[in-house]
Coordinates of C-alpha atoms and ligand atoms in Angstrom, one line a residue:
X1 CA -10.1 -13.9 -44.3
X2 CA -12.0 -11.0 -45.0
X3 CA -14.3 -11.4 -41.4
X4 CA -10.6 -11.4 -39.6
X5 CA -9.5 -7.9 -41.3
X6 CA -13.0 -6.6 -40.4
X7 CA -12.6 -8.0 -37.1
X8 CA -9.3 -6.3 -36.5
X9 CA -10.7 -3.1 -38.3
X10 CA -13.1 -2.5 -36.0
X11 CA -10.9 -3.5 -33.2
X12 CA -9.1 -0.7 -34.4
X13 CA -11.6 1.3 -34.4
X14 CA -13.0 0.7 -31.0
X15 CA -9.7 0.9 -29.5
X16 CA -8.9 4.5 -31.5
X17 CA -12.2 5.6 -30.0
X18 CA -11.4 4.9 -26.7
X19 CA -8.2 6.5 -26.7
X20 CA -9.9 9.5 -28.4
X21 CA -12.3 9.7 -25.9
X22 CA -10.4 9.2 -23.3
X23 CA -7.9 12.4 -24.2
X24 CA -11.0 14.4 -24.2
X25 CA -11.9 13.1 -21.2
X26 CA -9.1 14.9 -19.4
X27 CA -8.5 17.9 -21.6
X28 CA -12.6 18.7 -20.5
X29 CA -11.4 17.7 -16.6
X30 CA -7.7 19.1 -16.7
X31 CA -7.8 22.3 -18.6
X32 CA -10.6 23.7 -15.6
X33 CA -8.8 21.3 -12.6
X34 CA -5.0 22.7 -14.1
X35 CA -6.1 26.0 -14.2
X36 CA -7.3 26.0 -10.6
X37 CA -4.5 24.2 -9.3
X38 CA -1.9 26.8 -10.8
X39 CA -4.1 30.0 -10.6
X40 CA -2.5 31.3 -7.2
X41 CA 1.0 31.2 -8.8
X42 CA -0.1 33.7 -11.3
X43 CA -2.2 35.8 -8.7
X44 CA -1.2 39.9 -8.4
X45 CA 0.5 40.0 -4.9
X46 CA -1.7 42.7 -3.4
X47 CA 0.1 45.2 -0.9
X48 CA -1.3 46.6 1.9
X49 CA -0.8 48.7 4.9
X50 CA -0.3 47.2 8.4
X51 CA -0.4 48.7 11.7
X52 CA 2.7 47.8 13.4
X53 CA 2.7 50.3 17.0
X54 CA 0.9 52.4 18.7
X55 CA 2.8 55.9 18.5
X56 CA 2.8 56.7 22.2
X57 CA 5.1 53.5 22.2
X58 CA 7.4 54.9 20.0
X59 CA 10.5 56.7 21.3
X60 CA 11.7 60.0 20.0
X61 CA 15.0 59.7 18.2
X62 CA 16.7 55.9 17.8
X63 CA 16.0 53.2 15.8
X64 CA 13.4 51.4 17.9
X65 CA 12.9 47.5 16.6
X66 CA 9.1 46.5 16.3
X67 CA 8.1 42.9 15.9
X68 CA 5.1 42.3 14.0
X69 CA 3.1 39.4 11.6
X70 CA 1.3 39.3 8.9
X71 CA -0.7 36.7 7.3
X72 CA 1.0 36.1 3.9
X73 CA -0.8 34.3 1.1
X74 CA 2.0 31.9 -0.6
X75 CA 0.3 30.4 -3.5
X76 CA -2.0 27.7 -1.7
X77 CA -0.9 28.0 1.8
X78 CA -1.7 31.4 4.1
X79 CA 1.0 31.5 6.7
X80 CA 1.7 33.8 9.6
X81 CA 5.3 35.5 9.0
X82 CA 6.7 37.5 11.8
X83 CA 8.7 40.8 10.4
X84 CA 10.3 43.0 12.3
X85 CA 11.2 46.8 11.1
X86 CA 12.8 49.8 12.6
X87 CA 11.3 53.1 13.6
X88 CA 12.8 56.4 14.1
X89 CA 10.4 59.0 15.9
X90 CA 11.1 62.4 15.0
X91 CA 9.8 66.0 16.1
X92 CA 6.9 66.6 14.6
X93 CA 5.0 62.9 13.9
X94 CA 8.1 62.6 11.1
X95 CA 8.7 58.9 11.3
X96 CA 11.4 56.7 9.1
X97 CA 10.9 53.0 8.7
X98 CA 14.0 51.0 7.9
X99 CA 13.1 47.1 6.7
X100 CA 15.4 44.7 8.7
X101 CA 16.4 43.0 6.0
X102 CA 19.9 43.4 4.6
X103 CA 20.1 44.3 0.6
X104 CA 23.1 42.1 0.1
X105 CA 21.3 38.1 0.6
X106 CA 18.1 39.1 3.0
X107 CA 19.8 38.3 6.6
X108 CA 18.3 40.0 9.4
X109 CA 20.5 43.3 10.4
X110 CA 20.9 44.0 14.0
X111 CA 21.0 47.1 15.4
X112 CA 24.1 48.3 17.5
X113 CA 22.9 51.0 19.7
X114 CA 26.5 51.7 21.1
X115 CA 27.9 52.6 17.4
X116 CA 24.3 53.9 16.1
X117 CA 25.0 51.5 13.6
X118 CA 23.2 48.7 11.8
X119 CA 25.2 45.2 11.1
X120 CA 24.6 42.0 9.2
X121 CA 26.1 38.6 10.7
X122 CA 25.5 36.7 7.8
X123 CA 28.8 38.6 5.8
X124 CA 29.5 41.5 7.8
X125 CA 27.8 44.3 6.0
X126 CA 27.0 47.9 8.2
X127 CA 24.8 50.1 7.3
X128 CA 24.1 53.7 8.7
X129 CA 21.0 54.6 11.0
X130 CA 19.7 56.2 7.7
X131 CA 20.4 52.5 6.0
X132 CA 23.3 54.3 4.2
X133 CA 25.9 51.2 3.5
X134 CA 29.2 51.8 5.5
X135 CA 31.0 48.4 4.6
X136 CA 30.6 45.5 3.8
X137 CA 29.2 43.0 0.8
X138 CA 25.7 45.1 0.4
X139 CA 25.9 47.5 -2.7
X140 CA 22.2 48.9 -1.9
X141 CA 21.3 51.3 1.0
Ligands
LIG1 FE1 23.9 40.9 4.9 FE2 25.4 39.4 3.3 S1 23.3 39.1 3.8 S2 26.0 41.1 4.4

């Protein structure tokens, strides 16, 4: 009787032991592998500057659409995104740069070089040639 409680004491035991090492096991392998794994999500987005155009390509006056990529670090993957922007050349090297993305859900504006106007298929939002919002959804400029 008492060699069967001894027995199943140190079965105990053992199998206490296990477990215990065991959860150190992976807290010594998962802390370092978890915090690799999730590092990029918690990364500073860095900016930089990109060259998008020569400026001898660049007419004076009008929104003039350049296409350009980037190579854009998401997390774990690094993918080439194509952009596209507007330019406006003015006298004296005085350049504006409009994003093409409409404030009111991100569409893609077009621009509508008959009304010098800006417009957003995805709801119908307008904006100036200055980005100034003439109707539409879009709140922001
Ligand atoms: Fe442009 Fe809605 S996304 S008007």
């Amino acid at each position: 009787m008492n060699s069967m409680n001894e027995d199943i004491t140190r079965r105990n035991f053992l199998w206490k032991a296990l477990i215990g090492l065991g959860g150190m096991l992976v807290a010594f392998i998962g802390i370092p592998v978890g915090g690799f794994v999730l590092s990029p999500v918690f990364r500073k987005k860095e900016q930089r500057w990109v060259p998008v155009a020569w400026e001898e390509d660049l007419k004076l006056d009008g929104p003039q659409e350049i296409r350009y990529s980037i190579i854009k670090q998401d997390a774990w993957l690094k993918v080439n995104a194509k952009k596209s922007a507007y330019i406006i050349r003015k006298e004296g090297n005085d350049y504006v740069v409009l994003s093409s993305v409409c404030t009111h859900l991100g569409c893609s504006v077009h621009l509508n070089p008959q009304k010098n106007e800006f417009s957003c298929p995805c709801h119908g939002g307008k904006f100036d040639i200055s980005g100034k919002v003439l109707g539409g959804p879009p709140s922001k400029p």
